[in-house]
Short mmCIF file of C-alpha atoms in Angstrom, two decimals:
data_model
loop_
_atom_site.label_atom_id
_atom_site.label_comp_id
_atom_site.label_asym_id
_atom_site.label_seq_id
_atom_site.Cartn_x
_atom_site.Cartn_y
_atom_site.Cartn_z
CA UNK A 1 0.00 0.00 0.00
CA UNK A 2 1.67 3.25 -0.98
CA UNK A 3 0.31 6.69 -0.10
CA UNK A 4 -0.61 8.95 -4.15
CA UNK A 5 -1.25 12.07 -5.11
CA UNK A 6 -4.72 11.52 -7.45
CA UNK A 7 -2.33 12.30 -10.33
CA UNK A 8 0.09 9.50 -9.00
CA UNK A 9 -3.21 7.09 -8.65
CA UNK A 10 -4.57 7.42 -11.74
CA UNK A 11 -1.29 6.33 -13.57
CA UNK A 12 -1.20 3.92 -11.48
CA UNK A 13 -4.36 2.79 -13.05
CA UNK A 14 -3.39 3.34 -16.45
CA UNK A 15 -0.51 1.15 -15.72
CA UNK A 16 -2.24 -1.89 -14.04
CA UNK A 17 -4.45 -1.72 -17.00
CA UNK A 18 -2.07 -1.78 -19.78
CA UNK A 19 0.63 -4.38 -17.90
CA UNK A 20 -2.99 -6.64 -17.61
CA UNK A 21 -4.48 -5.96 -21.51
CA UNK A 22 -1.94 -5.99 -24.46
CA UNK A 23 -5.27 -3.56 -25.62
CA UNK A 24 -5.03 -1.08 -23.61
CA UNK A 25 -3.46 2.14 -25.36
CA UNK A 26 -3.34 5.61 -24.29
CA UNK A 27 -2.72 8.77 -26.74
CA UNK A 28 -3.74 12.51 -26.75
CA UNK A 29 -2.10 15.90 -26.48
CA UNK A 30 1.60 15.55 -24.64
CA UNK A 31 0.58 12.53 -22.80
CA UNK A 32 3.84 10.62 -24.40
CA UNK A 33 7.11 11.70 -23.73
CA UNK A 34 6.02 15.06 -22.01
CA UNK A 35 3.84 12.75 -19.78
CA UNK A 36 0.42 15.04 -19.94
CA UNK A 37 -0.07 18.84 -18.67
CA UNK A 38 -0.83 17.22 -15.34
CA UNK A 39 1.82 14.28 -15.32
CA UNK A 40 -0.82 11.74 -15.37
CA UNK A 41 0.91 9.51 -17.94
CA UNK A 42 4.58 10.32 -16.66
CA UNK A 43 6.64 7.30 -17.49
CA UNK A 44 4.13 5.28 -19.66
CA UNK A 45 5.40 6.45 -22.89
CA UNK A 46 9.32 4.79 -21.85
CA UNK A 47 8.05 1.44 -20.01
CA UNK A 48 5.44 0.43 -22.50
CA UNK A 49 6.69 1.88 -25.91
CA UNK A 50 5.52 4.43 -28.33
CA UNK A 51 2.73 2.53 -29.98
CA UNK A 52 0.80 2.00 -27.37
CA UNK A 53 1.35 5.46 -25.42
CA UNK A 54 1.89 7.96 -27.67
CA UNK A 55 0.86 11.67 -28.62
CA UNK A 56 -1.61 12.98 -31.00
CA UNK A 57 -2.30 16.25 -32.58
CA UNK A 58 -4.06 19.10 -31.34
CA UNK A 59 -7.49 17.90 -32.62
CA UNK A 60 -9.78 16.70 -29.82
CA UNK A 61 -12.49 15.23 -32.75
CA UNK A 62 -9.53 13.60 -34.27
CA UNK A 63 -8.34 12.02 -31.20
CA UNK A 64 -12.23 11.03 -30.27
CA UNK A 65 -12.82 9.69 -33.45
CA UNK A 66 -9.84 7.59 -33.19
CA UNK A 67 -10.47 6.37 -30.13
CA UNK A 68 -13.60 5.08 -31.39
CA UNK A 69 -11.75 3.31 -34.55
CA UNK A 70 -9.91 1.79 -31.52
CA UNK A 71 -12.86 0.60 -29.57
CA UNK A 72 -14.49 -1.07 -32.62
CA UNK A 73 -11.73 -2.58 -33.90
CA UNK A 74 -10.90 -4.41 -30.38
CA UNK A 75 -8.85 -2.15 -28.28
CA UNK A 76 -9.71 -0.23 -25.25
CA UNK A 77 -8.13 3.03 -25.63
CA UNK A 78 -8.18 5.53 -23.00
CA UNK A 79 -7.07 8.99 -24.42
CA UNK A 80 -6.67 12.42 -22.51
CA UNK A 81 -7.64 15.78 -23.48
CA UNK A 82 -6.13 18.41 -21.40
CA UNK A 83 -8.91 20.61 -20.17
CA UNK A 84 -12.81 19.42 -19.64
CA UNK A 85 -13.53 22.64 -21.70
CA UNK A 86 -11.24 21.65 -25.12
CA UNK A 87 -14.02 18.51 -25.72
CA UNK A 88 -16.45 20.38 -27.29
CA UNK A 89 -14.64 20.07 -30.88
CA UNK A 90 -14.95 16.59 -30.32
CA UNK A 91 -18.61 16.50 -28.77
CA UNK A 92 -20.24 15.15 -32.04
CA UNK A 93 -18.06 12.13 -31.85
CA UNK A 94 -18.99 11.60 -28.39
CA UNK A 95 -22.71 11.76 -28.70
CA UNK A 96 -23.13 10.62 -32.55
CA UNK A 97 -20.98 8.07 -32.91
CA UNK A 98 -18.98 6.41 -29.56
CA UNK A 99 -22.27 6.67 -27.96
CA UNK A 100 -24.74 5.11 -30.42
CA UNK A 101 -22.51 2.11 -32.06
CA UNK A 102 -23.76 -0.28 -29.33
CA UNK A 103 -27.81 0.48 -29.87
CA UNK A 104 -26.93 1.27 -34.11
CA UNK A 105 -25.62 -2.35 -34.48
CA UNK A 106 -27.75 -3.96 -32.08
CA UNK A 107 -24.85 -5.01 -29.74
CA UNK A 108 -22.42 -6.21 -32.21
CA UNK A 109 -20.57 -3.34 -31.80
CA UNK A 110 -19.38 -1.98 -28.67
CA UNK A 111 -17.04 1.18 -27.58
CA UNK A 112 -14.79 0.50 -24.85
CA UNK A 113 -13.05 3.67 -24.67
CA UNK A 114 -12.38 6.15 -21.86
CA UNK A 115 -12.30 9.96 -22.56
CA UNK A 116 -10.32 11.43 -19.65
CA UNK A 117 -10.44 15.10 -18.44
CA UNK A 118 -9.85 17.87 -16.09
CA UNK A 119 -12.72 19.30 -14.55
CA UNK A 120 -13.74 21.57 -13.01
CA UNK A 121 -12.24 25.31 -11.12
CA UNK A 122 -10.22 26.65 -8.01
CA UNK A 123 -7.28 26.92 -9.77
CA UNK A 124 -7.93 30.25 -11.53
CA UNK A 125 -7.93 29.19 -15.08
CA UNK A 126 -10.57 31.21 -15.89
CA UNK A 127 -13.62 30.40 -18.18
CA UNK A 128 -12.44 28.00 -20.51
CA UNK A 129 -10.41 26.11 -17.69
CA UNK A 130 -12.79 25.47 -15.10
CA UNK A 131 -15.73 24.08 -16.51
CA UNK A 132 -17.52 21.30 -15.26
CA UNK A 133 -20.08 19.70 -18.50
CA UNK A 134 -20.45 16.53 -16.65
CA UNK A 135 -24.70 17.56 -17.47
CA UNK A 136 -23.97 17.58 -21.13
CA UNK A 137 -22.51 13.80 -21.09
CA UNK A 138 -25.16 12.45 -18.56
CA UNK A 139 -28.00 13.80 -21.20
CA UNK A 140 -26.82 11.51 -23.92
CA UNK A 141 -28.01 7.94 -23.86
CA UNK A 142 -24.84 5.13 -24.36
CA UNK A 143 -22.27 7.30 -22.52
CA UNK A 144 -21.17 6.35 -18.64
CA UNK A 145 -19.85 9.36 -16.35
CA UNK A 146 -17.44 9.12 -13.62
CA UNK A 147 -16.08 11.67 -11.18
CA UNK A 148 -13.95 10.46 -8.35
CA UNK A 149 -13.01 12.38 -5.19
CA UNK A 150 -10.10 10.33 -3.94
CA UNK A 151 -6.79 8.56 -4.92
CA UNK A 152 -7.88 5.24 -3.86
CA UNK A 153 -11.73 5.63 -5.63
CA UNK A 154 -9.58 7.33 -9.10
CA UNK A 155 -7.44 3.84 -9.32
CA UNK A 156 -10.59 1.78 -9.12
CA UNK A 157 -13.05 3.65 -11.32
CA UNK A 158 -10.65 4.12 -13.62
CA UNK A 159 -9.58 0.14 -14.23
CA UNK A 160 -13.43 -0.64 -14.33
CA UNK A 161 -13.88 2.28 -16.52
CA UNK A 162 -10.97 0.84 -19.26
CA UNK A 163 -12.49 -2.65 -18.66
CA UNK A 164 -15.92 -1.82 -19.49
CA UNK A 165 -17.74 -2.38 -22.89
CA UNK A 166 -19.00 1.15 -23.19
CA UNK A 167 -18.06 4.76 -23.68
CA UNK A 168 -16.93 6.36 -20.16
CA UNK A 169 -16.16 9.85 -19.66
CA UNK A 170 -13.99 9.89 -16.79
CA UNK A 171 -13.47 13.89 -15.19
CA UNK A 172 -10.89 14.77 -12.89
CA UNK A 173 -11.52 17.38 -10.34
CA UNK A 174 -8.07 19.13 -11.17
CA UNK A 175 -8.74 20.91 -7.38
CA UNK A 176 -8.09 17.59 -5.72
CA UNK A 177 -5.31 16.30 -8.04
CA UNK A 178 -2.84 16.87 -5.02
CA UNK A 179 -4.87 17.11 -2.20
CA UNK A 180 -8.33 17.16 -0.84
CA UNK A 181 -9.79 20.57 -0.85
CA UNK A 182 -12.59 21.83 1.72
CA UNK A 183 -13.03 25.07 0.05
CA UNK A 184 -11.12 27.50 2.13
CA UNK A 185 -8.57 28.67 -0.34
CA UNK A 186 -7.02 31.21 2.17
CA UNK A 187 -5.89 27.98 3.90
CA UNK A 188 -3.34 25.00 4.02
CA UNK A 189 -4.18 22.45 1.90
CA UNK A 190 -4.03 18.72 3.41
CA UNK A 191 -1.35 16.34 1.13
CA UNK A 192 -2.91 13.43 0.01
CA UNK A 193 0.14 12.01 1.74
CA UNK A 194 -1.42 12.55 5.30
CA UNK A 195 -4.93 11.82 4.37
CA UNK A 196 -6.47 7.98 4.86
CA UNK A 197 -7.95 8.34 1.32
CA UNK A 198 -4.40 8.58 -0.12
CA UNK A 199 -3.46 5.41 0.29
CA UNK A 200 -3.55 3.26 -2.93
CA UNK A 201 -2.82 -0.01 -3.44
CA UNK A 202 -0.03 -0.76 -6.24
CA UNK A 203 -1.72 -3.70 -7.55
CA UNK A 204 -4.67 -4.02 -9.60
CA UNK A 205 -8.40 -3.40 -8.37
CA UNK A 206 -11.40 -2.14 -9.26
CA UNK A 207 -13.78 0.15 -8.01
CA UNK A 208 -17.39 -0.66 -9.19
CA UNK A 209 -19.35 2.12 -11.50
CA UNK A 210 -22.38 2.79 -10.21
CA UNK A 211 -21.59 2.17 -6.28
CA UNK A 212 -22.18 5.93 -4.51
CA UNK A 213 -20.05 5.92 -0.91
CA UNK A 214 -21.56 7.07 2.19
CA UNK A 215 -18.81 9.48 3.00
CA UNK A 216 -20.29 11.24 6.21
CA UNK A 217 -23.62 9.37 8.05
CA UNK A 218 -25.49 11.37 9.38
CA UNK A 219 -29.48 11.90 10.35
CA UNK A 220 -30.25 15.20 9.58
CA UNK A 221 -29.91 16.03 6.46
CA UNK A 222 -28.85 14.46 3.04
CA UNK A 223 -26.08 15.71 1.07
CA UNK A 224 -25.69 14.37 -2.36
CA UNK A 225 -22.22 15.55 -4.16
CA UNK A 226 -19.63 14.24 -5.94
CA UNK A 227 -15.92 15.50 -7.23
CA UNK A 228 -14.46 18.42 -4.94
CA UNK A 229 -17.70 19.33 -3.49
CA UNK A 230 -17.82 15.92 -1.34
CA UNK A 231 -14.74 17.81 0.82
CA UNK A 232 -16.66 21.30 1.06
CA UNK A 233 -20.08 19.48 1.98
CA UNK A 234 -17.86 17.94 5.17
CA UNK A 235 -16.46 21.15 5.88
CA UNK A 236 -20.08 22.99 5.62
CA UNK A 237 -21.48 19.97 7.72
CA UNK A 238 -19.08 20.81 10.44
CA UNK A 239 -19.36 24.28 10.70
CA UNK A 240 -22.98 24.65 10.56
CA UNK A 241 -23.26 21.95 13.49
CA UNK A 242 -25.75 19.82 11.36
CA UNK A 243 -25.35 15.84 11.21
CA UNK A 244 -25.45 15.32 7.83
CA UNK A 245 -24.89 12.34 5.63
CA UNK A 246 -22.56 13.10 2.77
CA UNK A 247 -23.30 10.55 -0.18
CA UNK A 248 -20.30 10.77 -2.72
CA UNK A 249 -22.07 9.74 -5.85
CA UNK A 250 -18.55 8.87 -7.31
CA UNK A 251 -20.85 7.97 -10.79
CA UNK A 252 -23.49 9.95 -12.36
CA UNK A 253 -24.32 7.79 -14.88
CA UNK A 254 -25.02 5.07 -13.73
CA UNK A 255 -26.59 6.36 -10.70
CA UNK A 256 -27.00 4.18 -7.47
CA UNK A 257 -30.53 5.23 -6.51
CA UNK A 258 -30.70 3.21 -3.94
CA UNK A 259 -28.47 4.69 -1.97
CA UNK A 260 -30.11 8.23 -2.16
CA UNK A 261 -33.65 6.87 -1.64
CA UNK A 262 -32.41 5.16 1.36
CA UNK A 263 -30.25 8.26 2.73
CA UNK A 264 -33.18 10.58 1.55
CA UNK A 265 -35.82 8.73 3.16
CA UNK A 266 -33.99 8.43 6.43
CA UNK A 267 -33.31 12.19 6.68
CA UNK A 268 -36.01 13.77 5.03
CA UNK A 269 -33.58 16.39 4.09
CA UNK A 270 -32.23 16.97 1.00
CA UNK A 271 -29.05 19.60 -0.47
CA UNK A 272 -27.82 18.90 -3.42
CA UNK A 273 -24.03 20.84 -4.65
CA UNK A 274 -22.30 21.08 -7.78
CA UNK A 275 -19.44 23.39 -9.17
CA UNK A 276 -21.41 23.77 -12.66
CA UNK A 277 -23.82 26.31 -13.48
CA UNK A 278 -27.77 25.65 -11.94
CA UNK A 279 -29.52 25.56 -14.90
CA UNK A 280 -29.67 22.40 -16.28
CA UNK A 281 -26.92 20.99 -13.93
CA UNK A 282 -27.18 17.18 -13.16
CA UNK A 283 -28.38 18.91 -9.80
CA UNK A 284 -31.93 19.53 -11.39
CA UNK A 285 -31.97 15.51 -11.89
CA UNK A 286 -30.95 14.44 -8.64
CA UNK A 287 -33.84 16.93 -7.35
CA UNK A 288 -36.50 15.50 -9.96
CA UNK A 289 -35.27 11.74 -8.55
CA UNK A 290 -35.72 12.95 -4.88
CA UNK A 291 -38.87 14.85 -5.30
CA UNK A 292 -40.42 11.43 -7.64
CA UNK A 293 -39.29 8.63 -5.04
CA UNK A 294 -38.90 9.99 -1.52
CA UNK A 295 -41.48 12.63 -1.83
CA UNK A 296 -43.55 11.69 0.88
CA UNK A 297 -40.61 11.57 3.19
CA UNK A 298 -39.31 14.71 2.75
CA UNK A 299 -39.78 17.56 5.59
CA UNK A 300 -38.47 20.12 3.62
CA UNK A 301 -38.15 21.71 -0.11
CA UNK A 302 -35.39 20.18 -1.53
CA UNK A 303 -32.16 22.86 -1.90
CA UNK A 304 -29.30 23.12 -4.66
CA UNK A 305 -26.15 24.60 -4.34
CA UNK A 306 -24.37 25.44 -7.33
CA UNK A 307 -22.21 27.56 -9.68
CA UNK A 308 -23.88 31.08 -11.47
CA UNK A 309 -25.47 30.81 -14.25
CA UNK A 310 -22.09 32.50 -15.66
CA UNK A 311 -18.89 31.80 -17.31
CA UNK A 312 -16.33 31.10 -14.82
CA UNK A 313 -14.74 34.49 -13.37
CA UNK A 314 -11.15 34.88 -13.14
CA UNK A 315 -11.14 37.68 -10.72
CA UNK A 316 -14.37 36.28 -8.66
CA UNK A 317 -13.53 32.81 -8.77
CA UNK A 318 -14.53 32.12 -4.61
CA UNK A 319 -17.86 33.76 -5.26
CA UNK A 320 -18.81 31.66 -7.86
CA UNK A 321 -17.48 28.55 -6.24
CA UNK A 322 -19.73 26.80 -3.80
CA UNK A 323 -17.93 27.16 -0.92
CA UNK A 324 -18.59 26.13 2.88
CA UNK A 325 -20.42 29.32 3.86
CA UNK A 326 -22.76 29.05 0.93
CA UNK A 327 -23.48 24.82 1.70
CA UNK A 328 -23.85 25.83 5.36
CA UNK A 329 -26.33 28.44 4.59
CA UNK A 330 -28.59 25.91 2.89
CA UNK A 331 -28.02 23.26 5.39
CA UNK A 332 -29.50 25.50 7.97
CA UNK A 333 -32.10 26.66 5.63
CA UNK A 334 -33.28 23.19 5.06
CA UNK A 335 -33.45 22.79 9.08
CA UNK A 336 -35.67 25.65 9.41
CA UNK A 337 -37.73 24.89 7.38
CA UNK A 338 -41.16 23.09 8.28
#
């Protein structure tokens, strides 16, 4: 068992997968011998060889559309693009093509490829580096969506994620790439190092998609998050001096209901957070899926949490982030109510 950054974690995955499956490939922008913007593929490139870890050109529907060649054909690439927010040139692939080849050909066909990404803000990169448009994936049928929160849960979901049959977008919360992060930016951040979440095993394992983690348990209030926010919902639940359970939906596609209809009905509470904007943000799901199967349980309106309906500010970055005082506020909102 060795203690990992997320960064450190996640090649760790990529590496258990490709020593286990001759298949498994990974490409994209300066994930080869530079080792990727982040470091994620550090190392790959010189232990397994430049065929099967290699770079591409600056063309995210080019390295999509190859990826789905790959899948097709019999191997299980899993490519990076740099930022969440450069995918949109290769959206159409996505959606069109990796995520419709299963239902198109009646299951003859399958896609086993894994998009990853960055996600998400914190780290002042402004609007076209913080986005989070894990909504956009989670709307299209055929496509599986995974955020982790952790080292040890990045490893896991990312081996099931190469081993499954179909397309899985798998975001990073770039925030928690070194360490978990509660939200307080004018503070020290906790190392993954001294945090029981960072350690990893070296060898293979899997984490199961569609398993959410009770993170916090609690029987006041239900918190469903996933990504960064499952570190600023502990840090809310603490300060506000409410005993909430903190569900880390880890997948949003598939989504382990039973968990949150259990949790929900328990508390009869409910705050959902997310970094993306409201509108349209996979919050307005999990609220539709609270309000249709726990209804009668609940005590109070449901509450989201969420980015502005805004691109991401560079200079206002903490007030658009969903930060501890803004979760608390809700929490005790929720309590008040009748």
């Amino acid at each position: 068992m060795s203690r990992m950054t997320m960064i450190q974690a996640i090649r760790s995955g990529m590496d258990n997968a490709m020593e286990k499956d001759d298949n498994v490939v990974v490409f994209g922008e300066d994930v080869g011998f530079f080792g990727g913007v982040f470091r994620c593929t550090q190392g790959l490139q010189e232990k397994y060889g430049r065929q099967r870890c290699f770079d591409a050109p600056i063309s995210e529907s080019g390295i999509i559309g190859a990826a789905i060649g790959m899948g097709v054909y019999g191997l299980r690439p899993c490519v990076e693009i740099q930022f969440a927010d450069y995918m949109y040139p290769g959206y159409d692939q996505i959606t069109q093509e990796a995520a419709r080849i299963r239902y198109r050909s009646n299951g003859d066909f399958t896609v086993p490829m894994v998009v990853r990404m960055p996600t998400g803000g914190g780290i002042f990169g402004g609007q076209t580096h913080s986005q989070s448009p894990e909504a956009l994936f989670a709307h299209v049928s055929g496509i599986k969506t995974v955020i982790p929160s952790n080292p040890y849960d990045a490893k896991g979901l990312l081996i099931a994620s190469i081993e499954d049959e179909d397309p899985v977008m798998f975001l990073e919360p770039k925030r928690l790439y070194n360490g978990p992060f509660d939200g307080h930016h004018d503070r020290p951040v906790t190392p993954w190092s001294k945090h029981e979440m960072g350690e990893v095993p070296d060898d293979y394992y899997t984490v199961p998609l569609g398993k959410a983690a009770v993170r916090r348990e609690g029987a006041d209030v239900t918190l469903l998050v996933y990504g960064t926010m499952v570190y600023v919902a502990e840090a809310a639940a603490q300060e506000a001096g409410v005993d909430a359970e903190i569900i880390d939906l880890r997948t949003i596609l598939p989504l382990d209901l039973e968990t949150i209809e259990e949790s929900v009905k328990k508390t009869g509470r409910c705050v959902i957070v997310h970094e993306a904007t409201k509108t349209c943000g996979f919050g307005a799901e999990l609220m539709a899926i609270v309000a249709e199967s726990c209804f009668y349980h609940l005590e109070a309106p449901i509450i989201r949490v969420t980015g502005y309906d805004t691109p991401y500010p560079h200079a206002h970055e903490w007030d658009y982030f969903p930060g501890p005082k803004r979760v608390g506020d809700a929490l005790k909102k929720v309590m008040e109510a009748a």
